[in-house]
XYZ file of C-alpha atoms in Angstrom:
692
model
C 6.591 -21.138 -13.751
C 7.627 -24.191 -11.676
C 5.405 -26.412 -13.933
C 7.036 -24.981 -17.115
C 10.521 -25.526 -15.758
C 9.739 -29.067 -14.649
C 8.390 -29.878 -18.095
C 11.435 -28.489 -19.780
C 14.063 -29.773 -17.328
C 12.446 -32.916 -15.765
C 15.561 -34.154 -14.095
C 15.947 -31.126 -11.861
C 13.911 -30.267 -8.792
C 12.247 -26.907 -9.074
C 11.040 -24.906 -6.021
C 10.942 -21.218 -6.773
C 10.662 -18.514 -4.124
C 7.593 -16.302 -4.309
C 8.843 -13.641 -6.802
C 5.472 -11.776 -7.160
C 4.423 -9.502 -4.301
C 1.267 -7.417 -4.286
C 1.126 -4.210 -2.301
C -1.352 -1.343 -1.771
C -1.444 2.214 -0.523
C -5.201 2.313 -0.194
C -5.789 3.461 3.356
C -2.145 4.540 3.784
C -1.649 7.271 1.226
C -2.669 10.485 2.922
C -0.816 12.856 0.576
C -3.498 15.489 -0.012
C -6.276 13.202 1.285
C -7.618 14.335 4.614
C -9.902 11.268 4.828
C -7.032 8.882 5.508
C -6.754 8.831 9.313
C -5.376 6.403 11.830
C -8.886 4.865 12.135
C -8.997 4.295 8.423
C -5.552 2.734 8.389
C -6.519 0.282 11.135
C -9.723 -0.701 9.398
C -7.900 -1.122 6.090
C -5.409 -3.590 7.508
C -8.178 -5.370 9.401
C -10.286 -5.817 6.271
C -7.353 -7.027 4.238
C -6.414 -9.488 6.911
C -10.068 -10.647 7.125
C -10.159 -11.301 3.364
C -6.938 -13.483 3.621
C -8.157 -15.415 6.631
C -11.554 -16.061 5.096
C -9.908 -17.489 2.014
C -7.634 -19.747 4.061
C -10.394 -21.060 6.211
C -12.382 -21.974 3.122
C -9.432 -23.689 1.508
C -8.524 -25.677 4.665
C -12.196 -26.898 4.991
C -12.151 -27.987 1.394
C -8.869 -29.817 1.900
C -10.473 -31.716 4.657
C -13.037 -33.007 2.161
C -10.357 -33.804 -0.449
C -7.938 -35.724 1.855
C -9.859 -38.517 3.614
C -6.902 -40.782 3.130
C -6.833 -43.593 5.640
C -3.520 -44.795 7.187
C -4.794 -48.307 6.681
C -4.061 -47.712 2.941
C -0.998 -45.458 3.349
C 1.436 -44.870 6.182
C 2.052 -41.319 7.351
C 5.184 -39.483 8.589
C 5.979 -39.190 12.271
C 5.435 -35.470 12.179
C 1.963 -35.825 10.527
C 1.015 -38.455 13.141
C 2.051 -36.054 15.928
C -0.071 -33.297 14.338
C -3.034 -35.628 14.083
C -2.674 -36.690 17.739
C -3.060 -32.982 18.751
C -6.339 -32.706 16.902
C -9.427 -31.803 19.071
C -11.493 -34.145 16.848
C -12.024 -37.402 18.675
C -14.794 -38.837 16.467
C -14.197 -42.633 16.252
C -14.973 -42.744 12.445
C -11.917 -40.486 11.801
C -9.331 -42.073 13.958
C -7.766 -43.739 10.963
C -7.826 -40.435 8.925
C -4.747 -38.544 10.213
C -4.776 -36.047 7.404
C -8.288 -35.062 8.068
C -7.706 -34.884 11.781
C -4.577 -32.710 11.242
C -6.632 -30.332 9.014
C -9.346 -30.054 11.628
C -6.633 -28.934 14.122
C -5.251 -26.466 11.597
C -8.774 -25.064 10.973
C -9.397 -24.656 14.709
C -6.091 -22.854 15.142
C -6.800 -20.647 12.152
C -10.336 -19.821 13.386
C -8.748 -18.838 16.716
C -6.240 -16.669 14.852
C -9.120 -14.916 12.968
C -10.958 -14.299 16.226
C -7.824 -12.870 17.854
C -7.377 -10.458 14.873
C -11.029 -9.174 15.188
C -12.460 -11.213 12.290
C -15.711 -12.654 13.593
C -16.887 -13.932 10.266
C -16.339 -17.739 10.236
C -19.289 -19.648 8.809
C -17.985 -22.739 10.511
C -16.363 -22.516 13.944
C -13.591 -24.895 14.868
C -14.708 -28.173 16.563
C -13.026 -27.023 19.741
C -10.786 -24.290 21.118
C -7.217 -24.324 19.944
C -4.291 -21.915 20.272
C -4.079 -19.261 17.531
C -1.133 -19.208 15.120
C 1.587 -16.688 16.127
C 2.543 -16.095 12.541
C 1.794 -17.087 8.935
C 4.980 -19.170 8.984
C 3.580 -21.362 11.783
C 0.422 -21.926 9.714
C 2.411 -22.746 6.607
C 4.639 -25.169 8.641
C 1.659 -27.296 9.631
C 0.496 -27.499 6.048
C 4.075 -28.360 5.001
C 3.941 -31.332 7.362
C 0.896 -32.624 5.427
C 2.653 -32.028 2.077
C 5.817 -33.713 3.150
C 3.973 -36.749 4.545
C 2.034 -37.179 1.234
C 5.249 -36.851 -0.822
C 7.169 -39.334 1.422
C 4.442 -41.982 1.150
C 3.972 -42.133 -2.612
C 0.890 -39.820 -3.047
C 2.682 -36.579 -3.842
C 0.135 -35.820 -6.598
C -2.502 -35.162 -3.892
C -0.263 -32.380 -2.651
C 0.234 -30.791 -6.157
C -3.110 -29.014 -6.360
C -5.084 -27.102 -3.720
C -2.538 -27.780 -0.964
C 0.352 -26.495 -3.077
C -1.560 -23.306 -4.103
C -2.604 -22.696 -0.499
C 0.979 -22.963 0.815
C 2.109 -20.529 -1.920
C -0.684 -18.127 -1.051
C 0.323 -18.043 2.578
C 3.888 -17.252 1.664
C 2.739 -14.341 -0.575
C -0.090 -12.958 1.446
C 0.681 -13.910 5.077
C -1.947 -12.925 7.602
C -2.220 -9.412 6.113
C -3.020 -9.969 2.371
C -1.085 -6.970 0.962
C 1.429 -4.685 2.493
C 0.050 -1.175 2.923
C 2.458 1.682 2.020
C 2.283 4.784 4.107
C 2.702 8.009 2.106
C 2.706 11.657 2.918
C 4.018 14.945 1.508
C 7.431 16.180 2.577
C 5.960 19.625 3.356
C 3.734 18.016 6.025
C 6.658 16.252 7.530
C 8.575 19.455 7.776
C 5.673 21.135 9.630
C 5.289 18.230 11.989
C 8.991 18.073 12.810
C 9.124 21.809 13.190
C 6.381 21.713 15.823
C 7.884 18.788 17.662
C 11.209 20.575 17.814
C 9.682 23.813 18.971
C 7.501 22.234 21.673
C 10.535 20.316 22.995
C 12.513 23.568 23.162
C 15.148 22.351 20.615
C 14.524 24.849 17.746
C 12.068 27.658 17.708
C 11.798 28.085 13.925
C 12.778 24.959 11.965
C 11.224 26.326 8.772
C 13.655 29.180 8.697
C 16.725 26.872 8.569
C 18.635 26.133 5.383
C 19.079 22.558 4.124
C 22.504 22.018 5.663
C 21.297 23.424 8.973
C 18.287 21.159 8.950
C 20.457 18.080 8.183
C 22.857 18.895 11.107
C 19.964 19.364 13.564
C 18.050 16.243 12.491
C 21.290 14.206 12.530
C 21.961 15.175 16.146
C 18.386 14.216 17.130
C 18.667 10.824 15.346
C 21.954 10.061 17.064
C 20.417 10.413 20.483
C 17.841 8.392 22.319
C 15.534 11.087 23.881
C 12.016 11.500 22.461
C 10.682 14.844 21.304
C 6.980 13.957 21.589
C 5.262 14.314 24.988
C 1.664 13.193 25.355
C 0.762 15.932 27.783
C 1.774 18.748 25.373
C -0.762 20.403 23.071
C -0.100 19.948 19.365
C -1.912 21.216 16.251
C -4.508 18.950 14.661
C -2.083 18.201 11.699
C 0.694 17.094 14.028
C -1.624 15.171 16.222
C -3.156 13.336 13.235
C 0.249 12.520 11.665
C 1.616 11.076 14.890
C -1.609 9.123 15.419
C -1.009 7.459 12.033
C 2.569 6.587 13.082
C 1.492 5.138 16.417
C -1.252 3.126 14.602
C 1.321 1.758 12.189
C 3.538 0.663 15.111
C 0.652 -1.113 16.777
C -0.546 -2.740 13.530
C 2.835 -4.143 12.766
C 3.013 -5.745 16.187
C -0.466 -7.225 15.644
C -0.411 -8.375 12.033
C 3.373 -8.674 11.428
C 6.046 -6.342 10.038
C 5.155 -7.307 6.449
C 1.762 -5.585 6.896
C 3.323 -2.100 6.925
C 6.841 -2.208 5.540
C 7.259 1.075 3.594
C 7.094 4.854 4.100
C 6.978 6.912 0.877
C 7.872 10.598 0.867
C 6.013 12.609 -1.846
C 7.853 15.656 -3.347
C 11.121 14.589 -1.864
C 13.871 17.061 -2.887
C 16.531 16.889 -0.237
C 18.297 14.820 2.378
C 16.364 16.578 5.191
C 13.151 15.034 3.820
C 14.558 11.559 4.433
C 15.844 12.439 7.886
C 12.517 13.997 8.912
C 10.719 10.657 8.350
C 13.469 8.765 10.130
C 12.970 11.057 13.182
C 9.242 10.610 13.098
C 9.692 6.831 13.062
C 12.101 7.165 15.979
C 9.329 9.006 17.984
C 7.109 5.930 17.716
C 9.913 3.362 18.279
C 10.099 2.277 14.667
C 13.739 3.558 14.510
C 16.325 3.273 17.156
C 19.299 5.697 17.579
C 22.285 5.325 19.732
C 25.330 3.068 18.967
C 23.398 0.665 16.668
C 20.990 2.716 14.580
C 18.242 0.599 12.927
C 15.052 1.148 10.939
C 11.974 -0.994 11.208
C 10.439 0.407 7.955
C 11.873 1.265 4.614
C 12.104 4.978 3.884
C 11.332 5.519 0.074
C 11.852 8.952 -1.521
C 9.480 9.836 -4.400
C 11.101 12.148 -6.934
C 8.321 13.698 -8.945
C 9.118 16.981 -10.670
C 11.709 17.454 -13.438
C 14.089 19.259 -11.086
C 13.679 16.594 -8.379
C 14.428 13.837 -10.891
C 17.565 15.680 -12.039
C 18.684 16.070 -8.460
C 17.674 12.607 -7.265
C 21.106 10.991 -7.510
C 22.810 13.892 -5.673
C 20.270 13.730 -2.946
C 20.944 9.966 -2.413
C 24.687 10.550 -2.609
C 24.542 13.133 0.215
C 22.341 10.779 2.261
C 24.684 7.871 1.872
C 27.571 10.087 2.901
C 26.046 10.392 6.308
C 27.361 7.546 8.580
C 24.112 7.212 10.540
C 21.917 7.049 7.406
C 24.253 4.502 5.890
C 23.916 2.350 9.064
C 20.088 2.642 8.768
C 20.326 1.339 5.149
C 22.456 -1.507 6.309
C 19.817 -2.381 8.931
C 17.264 -2.799 6.056
C 19.421 -5.431 4.228
C 21.593 -2.861 2.424
C 18.946 -2.264 -0.234
C 17.227 1.022 -0.756
C 14.133 1.723 -2.864
C 13.568 4.859 -4.826
C 10.241 5.798 -6.350
C 10.086 7.775 -9.616
C 7.006 9.781 -10.353
C 5.708 9.583 -13.930
C 2.503 11.609 -13.582
C 3.702 14.835 -11.929
C 6.863 14.881 -14.034
C 4.775 14.781 -17.139
C 2.486 17.538 -15.904
C 5.617 19.561 -14.980
C 7.622 19.193 -18.142
C 5.665 17.375 -20.786
C 5.749 13.884 -22.256
C 9.260 13.892 -23.890
C 11.092 15.808 -21.164
C 9.431 13.650 -18.470
C 10.506 10.401 -20.121
C 14.088 11.586 -20.683
C 14.433 12.925 -17.161
C 13.244 9.575 -15.677
C 15.658 7.669 -17.949
C 18.608 9.861 -16.984
C 17.641 9.776 -13.333
C 17.718 5.937 -13.367
C 21.201 5.932 -14.848
C 22.573 8.436 -12.315
C 20.968 6.592 -9.414
C 22.514 3.312 -10.573
C 26.001 4.966 -10.529
C 25.538 6.444 -7.047
C 24.233 3.178 -5.471
C 27.039 1.227 -7.155
C 29.580 3.663 -5.666
C 28.272 3.189 -2.175
C 27.672 -0.564 -2.408
C 23.865 -0.278 -1.882
C 21.332 -2.401 -3.746
C 18.853 -0.285 -5.784
C 15.182 -1.137 -6.260
C 13.327 1.209 -8.555
C 9.582 1.782 -7.862
C 7.926 3.103 -11.045
C 4.849 5.173 -10.259
C 3.167 4.564 -13.662
C -0.428 5.346 -14.314
C -2.690 3.579 -16.744
C -2.721 6.352 -19.402
C 0.300 7.249 -21.504
C 0.300 10.783 -20.051
C 0.938 9.166 -16.653
C 3.655 6.776 -17.741
C 1.293 4.043 -18.973
C 1.220 2.057 -22.158
C 2.248 -1.524 -22.795
C 3.979 -2.822 -19.685
C 6.196 -5.298 -21.519
C 7.818 -2.620 -23.770
C 8.088 -0.271 -20.814
C 10.203 -2.697 -18.765
C 12.453 -3.519 -21.720
C 12.925 0.185 -22.361
C 14.617 0.737 -18.958
C 18.313 1.620 -19.045
C 20.662 -1.337 -19.142
C 21.113 -2.677 -15.614
C 18.186 -0.715 -14.133
C 16.027 -3.765 -13.688
C 18.570 -6.125 -12.197
C 16.178 -8.960 -11.352
C 13.628 -6.816 -9.533
C 11.224 -4.033 -10.308
C 8.247 -2.522 -8.568
C 5.402 -1.024 -10.583
C 2.064 0.648 -9.725
C -1.054 -0.671 -11.389
C -3.445 2.287 -10.976
C -7.119 1.930 -10.287
C -8.261 2.928 -13.709
C -6.705 -0.140 -15.306
C -7.111 -2.806 -12.628
C -10.440 -3.824 -13.805
C -9.396 -4.171 -17.434
C -6.209 -6.046 -16.524
C -7.170 -8.159 -13.540
C -10.949 -8.667 -13.201
C -10.776 -11.818 -15.432
C -8.435 -14.494 -13.965
C -7.012 -15.549 -17.329
C -6.392 -11.978 -18.533
C -4.868 -11.186 -15.101
C -2.530 -14.194 -15.312
C -1.531 -13.124 -18.827
C -0.640 -9.641 -17.641
C 1.459 -11.076 -14.773
C 3.264 -13.399 -17.237
C 4.151 -10.397 -19.323
C 5.605 -8.580 -16.367
C 7.561 -11.640 -15.399
C 8.851 -12.278 -18.847
C 9.840 -8.619 -19.336
C 11.708 -8.512 -16.030
C 13.644 -11.676 -16.816
C 14.468 -10.502 -20.350
C 15.530 -7.033 -19.223
C 17.828 -8.546 -16.573
C 19.465 -11.179 -18.784
C 19.851 -9.276 -22.018
C 21.291 -5.869 -23.023
C 18.808 -4.393 -25.492
C 20.965 -1.289 -25.684
C 24.032 -3.104 -26.857
C 23.153 -2.542 -30.519
C 22.646 1.190 -30.063
C 24.858 3.882 -31.511
C 27.337 5.353 -28.991
C 25.486 6.723 -26.014
C 27.018 10.210 -26.324
C 25.434 10.438 -29.812
C 21.921 9.311 -28.955
C 21.861 10.884 -25.464
C 23.110 14.175 -26.837
C 20.311 14.206 -29.415
C 17.757 13.352 -26.780
C 19.052 16.163 -24.490
C 18.591 18.697 -27.324
C 15.124 17.324 -28.256
C 14.056 17.371 -24.575
C 15.130 21.022 -24.202
C 13.093 22.040 -27.257
C 10.067 20.029 -26.114
C 10.270 21.397 -22.579
C 10.277 24.987 -23.896
C 7.275 24.394 -26.115
C 5.310 22.646 -23.447
C 6.039 25.191 -20.744
C 5.181 28.101 -23.080
C 1.701 26.692 -23.657
C 0.823 25.185 -20.261
C 2.520 27.463 -17.731
C 3.332 30.702 -19.573
C 0.237 31.365 -21.645
C -2.254 33.798 -20.027
C -5.706 32.257 -19.617
C -4.543 28.675 -20.250
C -5.936 27.449 -16.939
C -9.346 28.981 -17.803
C -9.290 27.357 -21.247
C -8.469 23.988 -19.742
C -11.260 24.234 -17.194
C -13.914 25.284 -19.725
C -12.956 23.051 -22.600
C -12.786 19.809 -20.590
C -15.045 18.043 -17.992
C -12.398 18.708 -15.300
C -14.930 19.724 -12.572
C -17.104 16.727 -13.383
C -14.261 14.296 -13.231
C -13.343 15.632 -9.832
C -16.705 14.411 -8.472
C -16.252 10.855 -9.793
C -15.541 8.071 -7.293
C -12.216 7.226 -9.046
C -9.695 9.466 -7.273
C -7.787 8.596 -4.112
C -7.757 12.311 -3.096
C -9.164 15.734 -3.987
C -8.475 16.944 -7.577
C -5.958 19.622 -6.565
C -3.722 20.466 -3.579
C -5.361 23.041 -1.362
C -8.334 23.688 -3.656
C -6.071 25.727 -5.991
C -6.942 26.532 -9.612
C -3.292 26.553 -10.670
C -2.110 23.954 -13.121
C 0.894 23.247 -10.883
C -1.460 22.275 -7.968
C -3.746 20.064 -10.075
C -3.506 16.298 -9.473
C -2.255 14.235 -12.398
C -5.386 12.058 -12.681
C -7.870 14.848 -13.452
C -5.212 16.565 -15.707
C -4.726 13.513 -17.880
C -8.316 12.322 -17.845
C -9.653 15.683 -18.816
C -7.535 15.903 -21.945
C -8.469 12.324 -22.828
C -12.210 13.001 -22.538
C -12.045 15.915 -25.072
C -10.008 13.654 -27.343
C -6.921 15.965 -27.370
C -4.784 13.705 -25.126
C -2.279 16.512 -24.844
C -0.058 15.010 -22.039
C 0.845 12.078 -24.356
C 2.431 14.065 -27.221
C 2.550 17.807 -26.922
C 6.008 19.405 -27.644
C 7.486 16.584 -29.634
C 6.627 18.096 -33.051
C 8.204 21.482 -32.094
C 11.284 19.633 -30.691
C 11.882 17.752 -33.933
C 11.335 20.785 -36.135
C 13.691 22.897 -34.104
C 16.370 20.194 -34.046
C 16.096 19.560 -37.828
C 16.326 23.346 -38.379
C 19.689 23.226 -36.579
C 20.745 19.920 -38.227
C 18.878 19.666 -41.579
C 20.418 16.276 -42.381
C 19.470 14.809 -38.959
C 16.357 12.743 -39.918
C 18.368 9.532 -40.527
C 19.864 9.895 -37.077
C 16.380 9.991 -35.450
C 15.339 6.961 -37.673
C 18.349 5.038 -36.518
C 17.625 5.854 -32.914
C 14.106 4.498 -33.374
C 15.483 1.263 -34.914
C 18.069 0.555 -32.250
C 17.094 2.265 -29.024
C 14.228 0.572 -27.060
C 13.627 3.702 -25.010
C 13.229 6.017 -28.013
C 11.180 3.429 -29.849
C 8.771 3.080 -26.848
C 8.263 6.879 -26.764
C 7.414 6.957 -30.467
C 5.152 3.895 -30.144
C 3.192 5.528 -27.354
C 2.786 8.762 -29.217
C 1.726 6.791 -32.277
C -1.013 5.212 -30.208
C -2.126 8.476 -28.439
C -2.230 10.453 -31.750
C -4.409 7.719 -33.312
C -6.878 7.908 -30.408
C -7.087 11.726 -30.493
C -9.603 13.490 -32.745
C -9.278 17.249 -33.234
C -12.610 17.465 -34.986
C -14.282 16.217 -31.769
C -11.865 18.333 -29.756
C -12.950 21.469 -31.589
C -16.564 20.970 -30.310
C -15.155 20.942 -26.683
C -13.240 24.144 -27.503
C -16.518 25.834 -28.284
C -17.355 25.486 -24.553
C -14.814 28.234 -23.889
C -16.751 31.505 -23.561
C -13.854 33.809 -24.514
C -13.731 33.537 -28.311
C -10.267 35.052 -28.608
C -8.808 32.746 -25.979
C -10.495 29.823 -27.563
C -9.027 30.343 -31.037
C -5.634 31.340 -29.739
C -5.007 28.197 -27.687
C -6.850 25.647 -29.788
C -5.128 26.800 -32.960
C -1.782 26.278 -31.145
C -2.780 22.806 -30.169
C -3.892 21.955 -33.741
C -0.523 23.142 -35.168
C 1.479 21.204 -32.635
C -0.586 18.052 -33.219
C 0.093 18.256 -36.968
C 3.832 18.797 -36.364
C 3.950 15.845 -33.930
C 1.973 13.668 -36.343
C 4.310 14.396 -39.199
C 7.385 13.927 -37.114
C 6.309 10.521 -35.735
C 5.497 9.195 -39.261
C 8.761 10.550 -40.665
C 10.850 8.881 -37.934
C 9.015 5.590 -37.920
C 8.688 5.592 -41.726
C 4.998 4.633 -41.555
C 2.523 5.700 -44.209
C -0.115 6.440 -41.453
C -0.607 6.136 -37.743
C -0.678 2.544 -36.336
C 0.544 1.194 -39.660
C 2.915 -1.066 -37.601
C 0.176 -2.067 -35.190
C -2.753 -3.433 -37.281
C -4.411 -5.219 -34.354
C -4.779 -1.944 -32.427
C -5.808 -0.079 -35.530
C -8.602 -2.582 -36.110
C -9.654 -2.612 -32.466
C -9.722 1.250 -32.489
C -11.752 1.404 -35.682
C -14.362 -0.807 -34.019
C -14.426 1.368 -30.851
C -14.450 4.858 -32.349
C -18.063 4.693 -33.687
C -19.162 4.132 -30.131
C -16.951 6.757 -28.543
C -17.857 9.650 -30.860
C -21.550 9.734 -29.969
C -20.587 9.701 -26.268
C -18.348 12.694 -26.821
C -21.114 14.694 -28.485
C -23.600 13.605 -25.800
C -21.116 14.738 -23.117
C -20.735 18.126 -24.748
C -24.504 18.610 -24.830
C -24.739 17.649 -21.136
C -21.888 19.913 -20.199
C -23.656 22.849 -21.883
C -26.833 22.085 -19.914
C -24.858 21.713 -16.720
C -23.139 25.071 -17.096
C -26.073 26.921 -18.417
C -28.679 25.792 -15.880
C -27.715 28.393 -13.206
C -30.414 28.232 -10.574
C -33.251 27.272 -12.878
C -32.934 23.404 -12.795
C -34.466 21.347 -10.070
C -32.469 18.900 -8.040
C -33.735 15.827 -9.870
C -32.724 17.326 -13.238
C -29.294 18.212 -11.898
C -28.748 14.744 -10.684
C -29.784 13.224 -14.060
C -27.420 15.606 -15.927
C -24.501 14.862 -13.631
C -25.112 11.054 -13.851
C -25.317 11.308 -17.600
C -21.994 13.114 -17.719
C -20.413 10.535 -15.404
C -21.675 7.703 -17.639
C -20.146 9.349 -20.735
C -16.858 9.796 -18.880
C -16.734 6.078 -18.065
C -17.730 5.104 -21.575
C -15.121 7.216 -23.255
C -12.428 6.036 -20.813
C -13.356 2.395 -21.571
C -13.034 3.080 -25.258
C -9.660 4.838 -25.075
C -8.362 2.262 -22.585
C -4.716 3.060 -21.601
C -5.107 6.604 -22.815
C -8.358 7.259 -20.955
């Protein structure tokens, strides 16, 4: 970006801050995952730091080879000479090479830093002992001395390549590589706080309290300075493990820097008490201070996931900001508060259309509340790779945000299932980052909704469509007897659960209920059988019901598609998903359902809704056929389908064998069948791409 700006505006000096930050919750997200422990968190941060330090050591060594510049040819700055004089390298042949000597010192200090952080991996040790760096800033400062000396003495081009990239890398990745987000379910927090309060003799039954009573009690505890936790008291394994994670986070922040663990995300957040519970847990490990000057050391980030939670999100934050202590905590974090929005679970809860609309409305309501209280809002979009989990083209998704929602900053998840396709190739990865950057800038500087019809008109229509779609979706998924059985038998759900792609078990608590199923196996299962139901179901019924009430309403929907980026994105994603579905193939999967009456009842409903949705999308977009406005994708899909279809039929045959084998197959045969199913799952997902 700096290079482009310099080329376009050569008379100005361009030095941009690092506006891309990469984070992760691998090793920190323990929501439903019993394998994420304090030990795993420590090892995660150590391994990430080791990767960063290994890269830095290699780059510094290579710079030593690239900068043998003699001061006989070029003078050096006073600061560079001082750095060179500190070098442990006293070889006579390098006495006139101050840059190299300075880099030898930097390498020795970096090697000492790596050793201090438990990274015993250097291929080349420093030439002598040197004090480790206290921070990434100190490391970057020494490299800056080299850069400034080169620039001041007429050889700035030598600083424009590897040295410039290394300084940027240090600014972005520090000594920790990527911040690890901690994440846990609000129900777990409530149980931990309940036990802490009971053991301390403060409240015998926290779970029995109402929301207002919980807030009042937590507020009193946060105002004080006494701890609830006592190391000599016995606690349940759950409480012990959760507190161990918190203590580990405190120690890791002290060791690797605050940037290594800056965020704590609350899954299933539905009230102010959920925020205060986490604040109290942070207080127990000295990551929050009470008293006269309350302050937080970590960001508390609520994750609103269900349709009801999204609708109540703004009120939850309004009530939180009304508490003086919580408002003081927000000020201690730079007066900016992050809010995460859940795409996957809201889709599973209410369907594609209602989820998208609830997210859109929630963003608008949150913007109003944050503006009222003078707090900066950063939205964290929990998008998956597939359309049913909020995926689809990132550029259009950013531009489809409500006016003002981006505001120069946006945080987005790139889920594991798309990381390989987007970032394994450096050029493709750079292109994807450029798209995100361009979309963020464009969404910030332009008002794409300025050409829309009045909001009351479009928003009113969307509200009615959403209500109809929600009803149709809930009737099928949550209110139809036997639907969970149909879903399990007609898809490779159980086989997907055994793949090494999930960050946690397929469902909460081992339940068979749709409500407790994780979003990844829910969406992937429907993709494998080529129904892709989470990406479209309910829209056709919604349009039919609305046009029945307003027969002349089709031009209104067409105008909304032409002028409203949000509605156009929904239609575009459905267009893509419908084109990737195949009900002929899906009918073969339906034959796996043993109950014939159940099979016909549900699959016939899915077929009818698919046709209604197909017709509605074409009528609104005025296309003669699916993907008519996207010929590149249509051609790509036409090339992929002949490879996907045989994999689907092979998968069906393998599923029949797997389910029919009973106790008659030997272990070797079972392994081959399971591996074959896994290979077909991977192949079909690769063919469907952001719908697989």
